[in-house]
PDB file of C-alpha atoms in Angstrom:
ATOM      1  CA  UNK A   1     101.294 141.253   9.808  1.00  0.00           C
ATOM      2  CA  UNK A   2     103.598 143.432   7.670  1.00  0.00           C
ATOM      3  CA  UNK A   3     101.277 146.008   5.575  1.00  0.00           C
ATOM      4  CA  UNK A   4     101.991 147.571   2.384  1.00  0.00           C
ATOM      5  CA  UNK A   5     100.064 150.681   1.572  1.00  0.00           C
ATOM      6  CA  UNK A   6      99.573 151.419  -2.186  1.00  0.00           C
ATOM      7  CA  UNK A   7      98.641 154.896  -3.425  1.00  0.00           C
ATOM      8  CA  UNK A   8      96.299 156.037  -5.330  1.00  0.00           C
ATOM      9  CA  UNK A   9      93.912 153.302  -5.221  1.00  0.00           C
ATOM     10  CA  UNK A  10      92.197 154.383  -9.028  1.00  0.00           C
ATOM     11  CA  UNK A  11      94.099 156.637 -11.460  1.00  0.00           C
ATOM     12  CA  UNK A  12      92.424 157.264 -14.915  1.00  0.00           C
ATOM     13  CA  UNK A  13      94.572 159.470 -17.723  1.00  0.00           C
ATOM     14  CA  UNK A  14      94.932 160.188 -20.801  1.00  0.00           C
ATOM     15  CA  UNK A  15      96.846 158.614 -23.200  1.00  0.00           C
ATOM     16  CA  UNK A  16     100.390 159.991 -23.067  1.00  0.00           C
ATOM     17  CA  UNK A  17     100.336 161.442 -19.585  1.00  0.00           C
ATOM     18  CA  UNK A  18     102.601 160.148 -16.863  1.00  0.00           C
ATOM     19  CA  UNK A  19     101.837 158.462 -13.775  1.00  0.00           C
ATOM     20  CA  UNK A  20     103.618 157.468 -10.244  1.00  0.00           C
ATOM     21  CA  UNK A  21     101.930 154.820  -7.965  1.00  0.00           C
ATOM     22  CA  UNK A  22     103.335 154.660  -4.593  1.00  0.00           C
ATOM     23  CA  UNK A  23     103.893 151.620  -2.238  1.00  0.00           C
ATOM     24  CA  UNK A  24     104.609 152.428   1.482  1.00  0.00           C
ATOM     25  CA  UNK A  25     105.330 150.598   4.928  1.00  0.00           C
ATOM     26  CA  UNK A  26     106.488 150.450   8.319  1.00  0.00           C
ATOM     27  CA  UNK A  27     108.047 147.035   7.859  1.00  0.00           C
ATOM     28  CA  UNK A  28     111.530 146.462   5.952  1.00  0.00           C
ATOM     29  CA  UNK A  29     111.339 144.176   3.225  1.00  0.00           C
ATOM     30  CA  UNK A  30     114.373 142.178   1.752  1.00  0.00           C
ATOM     31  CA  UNK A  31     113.252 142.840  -1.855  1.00  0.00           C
ATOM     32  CA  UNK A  32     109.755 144.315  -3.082  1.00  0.00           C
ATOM     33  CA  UNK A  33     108.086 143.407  -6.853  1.00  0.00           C
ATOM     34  CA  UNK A  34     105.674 144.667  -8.805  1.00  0.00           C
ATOM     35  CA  UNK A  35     102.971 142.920 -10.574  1.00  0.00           C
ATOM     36  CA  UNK A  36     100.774 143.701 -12.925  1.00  0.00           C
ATOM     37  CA  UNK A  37      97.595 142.331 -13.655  1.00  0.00           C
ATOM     38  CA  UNK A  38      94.766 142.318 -16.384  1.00  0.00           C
ATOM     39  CA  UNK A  39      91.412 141.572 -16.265  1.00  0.00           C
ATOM     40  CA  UNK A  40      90.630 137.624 -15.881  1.00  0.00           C
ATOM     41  CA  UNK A  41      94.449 136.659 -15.341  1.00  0.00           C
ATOM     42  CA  UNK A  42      96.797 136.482 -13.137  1.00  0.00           C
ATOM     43  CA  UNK A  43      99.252 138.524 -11.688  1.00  0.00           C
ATOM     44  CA  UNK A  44     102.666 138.854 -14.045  1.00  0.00           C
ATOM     45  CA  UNK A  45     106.180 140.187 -12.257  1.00  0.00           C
ATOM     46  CA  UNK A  46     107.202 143.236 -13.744  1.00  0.00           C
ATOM     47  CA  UNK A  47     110.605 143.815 -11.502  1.00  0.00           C
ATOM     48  CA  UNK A  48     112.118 142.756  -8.541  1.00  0.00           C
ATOM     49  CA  UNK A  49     114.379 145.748  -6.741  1.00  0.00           C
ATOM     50  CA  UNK A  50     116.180 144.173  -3.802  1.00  0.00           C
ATOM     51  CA  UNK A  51     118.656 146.741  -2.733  1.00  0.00           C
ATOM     52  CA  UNK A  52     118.174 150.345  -1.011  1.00  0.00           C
ATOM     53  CA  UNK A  53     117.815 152.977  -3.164  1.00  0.00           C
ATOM     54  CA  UNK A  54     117.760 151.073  -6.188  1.00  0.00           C
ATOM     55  CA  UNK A  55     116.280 151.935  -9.570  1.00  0.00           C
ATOM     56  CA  UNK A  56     115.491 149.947 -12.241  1.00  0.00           C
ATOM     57  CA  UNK A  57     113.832 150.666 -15.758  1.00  0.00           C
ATOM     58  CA  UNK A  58     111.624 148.612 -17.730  1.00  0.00           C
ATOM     59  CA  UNK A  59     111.228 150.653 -21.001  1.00  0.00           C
ATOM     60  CA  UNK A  60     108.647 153.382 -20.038  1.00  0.00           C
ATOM     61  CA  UNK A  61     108.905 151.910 -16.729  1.00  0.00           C
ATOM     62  CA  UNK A  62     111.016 153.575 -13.969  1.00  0.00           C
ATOM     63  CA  UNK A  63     111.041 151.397 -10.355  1.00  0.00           C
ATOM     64  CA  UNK A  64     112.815 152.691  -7.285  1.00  0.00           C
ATOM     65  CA  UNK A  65     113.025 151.380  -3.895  1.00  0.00           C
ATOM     66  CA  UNK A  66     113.541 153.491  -1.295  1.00  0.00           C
ATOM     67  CA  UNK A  67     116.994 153.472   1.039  1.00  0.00           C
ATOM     68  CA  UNK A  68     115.434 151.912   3.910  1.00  0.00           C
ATOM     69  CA  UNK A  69     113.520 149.102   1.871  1.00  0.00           C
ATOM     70  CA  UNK A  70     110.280 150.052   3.431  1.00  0.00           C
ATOM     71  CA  UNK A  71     108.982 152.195   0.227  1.00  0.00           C
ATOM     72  CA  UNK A  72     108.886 151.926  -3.922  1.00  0.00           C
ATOM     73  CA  UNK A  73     107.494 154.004  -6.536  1.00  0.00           C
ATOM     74  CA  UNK A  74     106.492 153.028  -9.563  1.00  0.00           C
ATOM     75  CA  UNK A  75     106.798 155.711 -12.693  1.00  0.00           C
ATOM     76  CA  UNK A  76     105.115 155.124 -16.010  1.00  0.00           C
ATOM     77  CA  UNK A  77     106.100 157.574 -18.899  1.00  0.00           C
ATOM     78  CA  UNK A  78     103.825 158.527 -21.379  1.00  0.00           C
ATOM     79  CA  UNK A  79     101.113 156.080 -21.001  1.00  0.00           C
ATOM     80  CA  UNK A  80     100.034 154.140 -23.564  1.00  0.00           C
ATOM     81  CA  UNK A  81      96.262 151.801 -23.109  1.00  0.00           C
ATOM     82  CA  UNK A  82      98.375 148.732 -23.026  1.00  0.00           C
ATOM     83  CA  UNK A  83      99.635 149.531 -19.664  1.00  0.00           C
ATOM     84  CA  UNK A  84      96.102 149.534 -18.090  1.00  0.00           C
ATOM     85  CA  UNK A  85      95.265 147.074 -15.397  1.00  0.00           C
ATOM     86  CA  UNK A  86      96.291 146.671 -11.840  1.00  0.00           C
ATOM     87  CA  UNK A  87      98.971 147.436 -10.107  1.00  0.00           C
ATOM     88  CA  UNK A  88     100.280 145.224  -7.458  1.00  0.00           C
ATOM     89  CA  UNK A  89     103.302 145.844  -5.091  1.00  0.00           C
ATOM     90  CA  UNK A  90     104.628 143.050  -3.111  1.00  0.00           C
ATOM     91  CA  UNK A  91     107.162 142.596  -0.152  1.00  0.00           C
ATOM     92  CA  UNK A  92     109.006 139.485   0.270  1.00  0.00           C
ATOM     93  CA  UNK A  93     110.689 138.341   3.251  1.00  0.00           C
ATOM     94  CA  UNK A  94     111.288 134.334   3.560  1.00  0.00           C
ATOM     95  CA  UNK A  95     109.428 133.090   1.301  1.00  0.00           C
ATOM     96  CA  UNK A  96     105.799 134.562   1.636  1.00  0.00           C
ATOM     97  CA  UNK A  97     104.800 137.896  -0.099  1.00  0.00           C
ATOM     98  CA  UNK A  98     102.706 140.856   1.648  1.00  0.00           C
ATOM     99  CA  UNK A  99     100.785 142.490  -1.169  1.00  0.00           C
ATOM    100  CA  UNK A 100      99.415 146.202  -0.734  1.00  0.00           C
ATOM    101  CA  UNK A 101      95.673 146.974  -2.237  1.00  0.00           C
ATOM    102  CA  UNK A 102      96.480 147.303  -5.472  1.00  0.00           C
ATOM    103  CA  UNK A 103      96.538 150.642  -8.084  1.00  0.00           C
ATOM    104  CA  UNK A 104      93.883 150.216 -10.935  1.00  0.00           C
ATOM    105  CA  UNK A 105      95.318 152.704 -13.767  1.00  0.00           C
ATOM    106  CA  UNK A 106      92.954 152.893 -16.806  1.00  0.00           C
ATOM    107  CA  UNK A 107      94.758 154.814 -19.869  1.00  0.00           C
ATOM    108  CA  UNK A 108      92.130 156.491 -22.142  1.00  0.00           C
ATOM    109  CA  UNK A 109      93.060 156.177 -25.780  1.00  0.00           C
TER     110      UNK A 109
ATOM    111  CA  UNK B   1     108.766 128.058 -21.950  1.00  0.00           C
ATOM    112  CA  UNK B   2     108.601 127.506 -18.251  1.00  0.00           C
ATOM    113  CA  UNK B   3     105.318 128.232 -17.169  1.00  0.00           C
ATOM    114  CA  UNK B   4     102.866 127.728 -14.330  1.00  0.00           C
ATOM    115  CA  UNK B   5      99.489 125.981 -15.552  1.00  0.00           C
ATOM    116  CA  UNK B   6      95.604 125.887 -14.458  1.00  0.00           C
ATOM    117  CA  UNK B   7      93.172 124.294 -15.398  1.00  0.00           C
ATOM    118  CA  UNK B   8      89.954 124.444 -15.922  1.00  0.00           C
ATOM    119  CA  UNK B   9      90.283 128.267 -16.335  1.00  0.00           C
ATOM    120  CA  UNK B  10      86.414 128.557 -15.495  1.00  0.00           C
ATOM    121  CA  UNK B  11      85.143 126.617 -13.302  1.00  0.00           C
ATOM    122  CA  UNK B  12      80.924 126.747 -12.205  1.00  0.00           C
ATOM    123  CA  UNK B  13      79.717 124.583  -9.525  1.00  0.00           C
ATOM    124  CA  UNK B  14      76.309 124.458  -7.776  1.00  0.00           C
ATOM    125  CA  UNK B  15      76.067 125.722  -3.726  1.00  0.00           C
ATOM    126  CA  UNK B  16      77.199 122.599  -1.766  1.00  0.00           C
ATOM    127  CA  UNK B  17      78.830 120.830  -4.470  1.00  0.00           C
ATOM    128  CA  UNK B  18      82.914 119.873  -4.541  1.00  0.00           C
ATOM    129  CA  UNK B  19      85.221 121.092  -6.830  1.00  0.00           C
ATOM    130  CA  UNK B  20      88.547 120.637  -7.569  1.00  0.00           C
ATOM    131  CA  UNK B  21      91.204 123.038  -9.194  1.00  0.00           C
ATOM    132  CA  UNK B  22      94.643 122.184 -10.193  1.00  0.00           C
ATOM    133  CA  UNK B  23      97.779 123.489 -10.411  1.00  0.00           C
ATOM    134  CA  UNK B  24     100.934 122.290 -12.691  1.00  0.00           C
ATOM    135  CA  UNK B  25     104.424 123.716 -12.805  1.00  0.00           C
ATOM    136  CA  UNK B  26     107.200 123.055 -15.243  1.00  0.00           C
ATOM    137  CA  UNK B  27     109.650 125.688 -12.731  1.00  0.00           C
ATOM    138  CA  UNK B  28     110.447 122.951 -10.815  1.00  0.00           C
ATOM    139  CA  UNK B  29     109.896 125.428  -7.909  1.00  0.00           C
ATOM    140  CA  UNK B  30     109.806 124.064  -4.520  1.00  0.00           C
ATOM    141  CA  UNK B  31     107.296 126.143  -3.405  1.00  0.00           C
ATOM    142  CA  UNK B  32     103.655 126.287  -4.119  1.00  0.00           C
ATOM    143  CA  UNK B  33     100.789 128.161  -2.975  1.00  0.00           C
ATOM    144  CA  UNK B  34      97.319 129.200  -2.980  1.00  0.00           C
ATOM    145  CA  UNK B  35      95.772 132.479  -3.429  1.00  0.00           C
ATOM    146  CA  UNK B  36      92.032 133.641  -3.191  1.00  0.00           C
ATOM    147  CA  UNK B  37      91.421 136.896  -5.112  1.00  0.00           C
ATOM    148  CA  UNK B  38      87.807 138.530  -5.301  1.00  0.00           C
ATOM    149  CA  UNK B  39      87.270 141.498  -7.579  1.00  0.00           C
ATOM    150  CA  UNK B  40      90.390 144.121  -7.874  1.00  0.00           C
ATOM    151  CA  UNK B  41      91.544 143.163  -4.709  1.00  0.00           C
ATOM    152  CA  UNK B  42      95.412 141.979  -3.569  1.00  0.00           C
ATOM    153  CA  UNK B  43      95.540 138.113  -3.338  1.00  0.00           C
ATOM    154  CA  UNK B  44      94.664 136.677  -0.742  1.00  0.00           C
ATOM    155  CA  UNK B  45      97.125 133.859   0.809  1.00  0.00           C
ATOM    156  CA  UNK B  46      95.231 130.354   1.548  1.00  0.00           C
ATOM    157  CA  UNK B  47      97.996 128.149   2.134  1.00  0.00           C
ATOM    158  CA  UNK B  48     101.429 126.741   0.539  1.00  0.00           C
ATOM    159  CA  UNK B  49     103.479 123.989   0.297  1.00  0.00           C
ATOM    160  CA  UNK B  50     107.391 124.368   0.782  1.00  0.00           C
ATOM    161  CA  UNK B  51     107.908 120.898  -0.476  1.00  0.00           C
ATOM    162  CA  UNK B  52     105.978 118.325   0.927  1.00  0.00           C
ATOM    163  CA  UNK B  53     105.190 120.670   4.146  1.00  0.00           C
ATOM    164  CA  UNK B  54     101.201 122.105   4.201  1.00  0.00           C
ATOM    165  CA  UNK B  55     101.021 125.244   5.852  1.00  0.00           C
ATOM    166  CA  UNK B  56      97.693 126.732   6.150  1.00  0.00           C
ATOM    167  CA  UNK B  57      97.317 130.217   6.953  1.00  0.00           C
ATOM    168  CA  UNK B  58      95.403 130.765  10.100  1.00  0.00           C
ATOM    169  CA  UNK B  59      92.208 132.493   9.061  1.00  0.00           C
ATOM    170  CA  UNK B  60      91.977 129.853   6.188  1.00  0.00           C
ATOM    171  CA  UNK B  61      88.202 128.275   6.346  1.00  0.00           C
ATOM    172  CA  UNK B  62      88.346 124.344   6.931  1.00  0.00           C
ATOM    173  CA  UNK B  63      86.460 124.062   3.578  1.00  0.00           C
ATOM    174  CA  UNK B  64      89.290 124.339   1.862  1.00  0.00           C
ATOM    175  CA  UNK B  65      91.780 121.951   0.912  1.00  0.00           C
ATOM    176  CA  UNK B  66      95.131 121.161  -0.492  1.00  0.00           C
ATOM    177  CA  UNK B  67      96.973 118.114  -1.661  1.00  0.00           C
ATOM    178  CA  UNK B  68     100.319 118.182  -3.514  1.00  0.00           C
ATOM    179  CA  UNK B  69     101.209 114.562  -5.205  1.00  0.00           C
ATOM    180  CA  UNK B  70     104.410 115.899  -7.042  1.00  0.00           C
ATOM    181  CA  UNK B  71     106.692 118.668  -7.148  1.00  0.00           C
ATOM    182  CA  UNK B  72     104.643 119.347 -10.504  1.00  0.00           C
ATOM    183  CA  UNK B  73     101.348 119.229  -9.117  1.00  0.00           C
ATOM    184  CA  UNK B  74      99.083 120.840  -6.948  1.00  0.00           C
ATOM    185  CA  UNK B  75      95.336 120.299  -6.112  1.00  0.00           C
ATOM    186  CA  UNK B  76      92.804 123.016  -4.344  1.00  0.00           C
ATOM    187  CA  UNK B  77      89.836 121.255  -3.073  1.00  0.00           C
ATOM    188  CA  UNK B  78      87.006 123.241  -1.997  1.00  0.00           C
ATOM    189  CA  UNK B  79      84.647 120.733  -0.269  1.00  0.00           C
ATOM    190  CA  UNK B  80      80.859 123.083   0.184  1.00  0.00           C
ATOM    191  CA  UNK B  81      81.725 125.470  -1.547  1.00  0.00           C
ATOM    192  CA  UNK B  82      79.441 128.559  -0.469  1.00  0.00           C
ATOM    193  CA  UNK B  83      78.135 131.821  -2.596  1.00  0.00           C
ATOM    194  CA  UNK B  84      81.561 133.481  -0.894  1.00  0.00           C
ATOM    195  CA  UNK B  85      83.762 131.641  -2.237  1.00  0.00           C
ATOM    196  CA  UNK B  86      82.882 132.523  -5.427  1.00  0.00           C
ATOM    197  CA  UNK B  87      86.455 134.473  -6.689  1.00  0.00           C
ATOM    198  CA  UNK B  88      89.579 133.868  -8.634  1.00  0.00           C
ATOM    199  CA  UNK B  89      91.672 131.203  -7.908  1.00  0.00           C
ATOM    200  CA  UNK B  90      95.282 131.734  -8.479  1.00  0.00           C
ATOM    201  CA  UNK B  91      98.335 129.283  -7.596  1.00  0.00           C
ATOM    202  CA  UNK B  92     101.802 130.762  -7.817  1.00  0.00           C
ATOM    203  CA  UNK B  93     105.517 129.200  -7.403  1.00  0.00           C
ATOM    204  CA  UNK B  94     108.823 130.250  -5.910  1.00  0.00           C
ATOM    205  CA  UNK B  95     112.090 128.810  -5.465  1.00  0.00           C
ATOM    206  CA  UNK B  96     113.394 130.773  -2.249  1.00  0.00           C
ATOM    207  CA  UNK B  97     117.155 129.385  -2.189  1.00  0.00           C
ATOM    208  CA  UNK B  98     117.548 130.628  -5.927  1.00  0.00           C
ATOM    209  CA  UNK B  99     116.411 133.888  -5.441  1.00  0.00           C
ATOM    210  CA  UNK B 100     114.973 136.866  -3.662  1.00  0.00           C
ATOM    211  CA  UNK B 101     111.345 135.117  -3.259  1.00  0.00           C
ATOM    212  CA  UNK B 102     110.008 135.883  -6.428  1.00  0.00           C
ATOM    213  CA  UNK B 103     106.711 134.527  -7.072  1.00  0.00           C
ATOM    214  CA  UNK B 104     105.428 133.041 -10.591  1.00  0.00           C
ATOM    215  CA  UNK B 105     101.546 133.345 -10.933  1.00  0.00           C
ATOM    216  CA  UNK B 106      99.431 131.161 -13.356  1.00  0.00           C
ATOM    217  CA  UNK B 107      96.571 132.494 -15.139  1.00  0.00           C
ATOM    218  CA  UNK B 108      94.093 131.601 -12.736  1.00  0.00           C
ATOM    219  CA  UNK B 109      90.600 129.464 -12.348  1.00  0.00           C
ATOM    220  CA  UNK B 110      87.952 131.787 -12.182  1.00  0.00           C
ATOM    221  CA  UNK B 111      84.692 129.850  -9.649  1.00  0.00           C
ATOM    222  CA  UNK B 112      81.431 130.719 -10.039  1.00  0.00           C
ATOM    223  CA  UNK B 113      78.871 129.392  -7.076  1.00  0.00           C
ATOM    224  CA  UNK B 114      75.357 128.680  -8.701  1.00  0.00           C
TER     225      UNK B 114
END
């Protein structure tokens, strides 16, 4: 079983603070995504990074993946309310995704 | 839009009693799968078809179900269910050859166990 270990596991903050959830293994993955997911739905892909040391931004969204594929980071710039809910991080290799815990960031207005 | 569709998005059912939740795709992915999720907790993997192959994951109780008609379609049948299974039910799709395993959630079916 490959494991993906998400960091924190709650983060609270106030509205325009910034915030940096961390996803770690042992395992190499060929590409990792990030989800994110509000209450009573289902998970919805925010990136996919597939090569080492790769960043990618999303607005106030900053992704990396780290040079050996077997970390990512996931930076949010002044936080806004809209960007609570949960975090997921995912590694794919085949076909089948190994998700870490999960990050639940709540943004206080 | 391309989307991945579930229905009934609530779903209550008394201790015992079978249920059925389904799962529609207009990806034409050729993967589908099944994911348990209980509260603010990572998915949990039940099974998946790649095509018309069922692969159950091992620790996967035999109460649960699968059937796939259709590349559009996919059932989750939960024969007793029990006060545990009580959870989100999410299906997702992925079409591995086009890509680097991305995975397209629906909104989910959310079971409540009377």
């Amino acid at each position: 079983t490959q494991l993906l270990e998400q960091s924190p596991q709650f983060l609270s903050i106030q509205e325009g603070e910034n915030l940096t959830v961390y996803c770690n293994s042992s395992s190499v993955f060929s590409s990792l995504q990030w989800y994110r997911q509000e209450p009573g739905e289902g998970p919805v892909l925010l990136v996919t990074v597939v090569t080492g040391g790769e960043v990618k931004k999303l607005k106030r969204l900053t992704f990396q993946f780290g040079d050996a594929r077997k970390d990512s980071s996931l930076h949010i710039t002044a936080a806004q309310p809209g960007d609570t809910g949960l975090y997921l991080c995912a590694g794919s290799n085949d076909y089948k995704l190994s998700f870490g815990a999960g990050t639940t960031v709540t943004v206080r207005a | 839009d391309a989307m991945v569709i579930q229905n009934p998005r609530y779903q209550v059912t008394q201790f015992g009693k079978p249920v059925t939740l389904s799962c529609s795709q207009t990806l034409n992915h050729n993967v589908m799968y099944w994911y348990q999720q209980k509260s603010s907790q990572a998915p949990k993997l039940l099974f998946h078809y790649y095509d018309k192959d069922f692969n159950n994951e091992a620790d996967t109780p035999d109460n649960f179900q699968s059937r796939r008609p259709n590349t559009s379609f996919c059932f989750l049948d939960i024969r007793s269910p029990g006060l545990g299974d009580a959870a989100m039910y999410l299906c997702a799709t992925s079409r591995p050859a086009g890509g680097p395993g991305e995975q397209f959630f629906g909104p989910g079916t959310r079971l409540t166990v009377l």
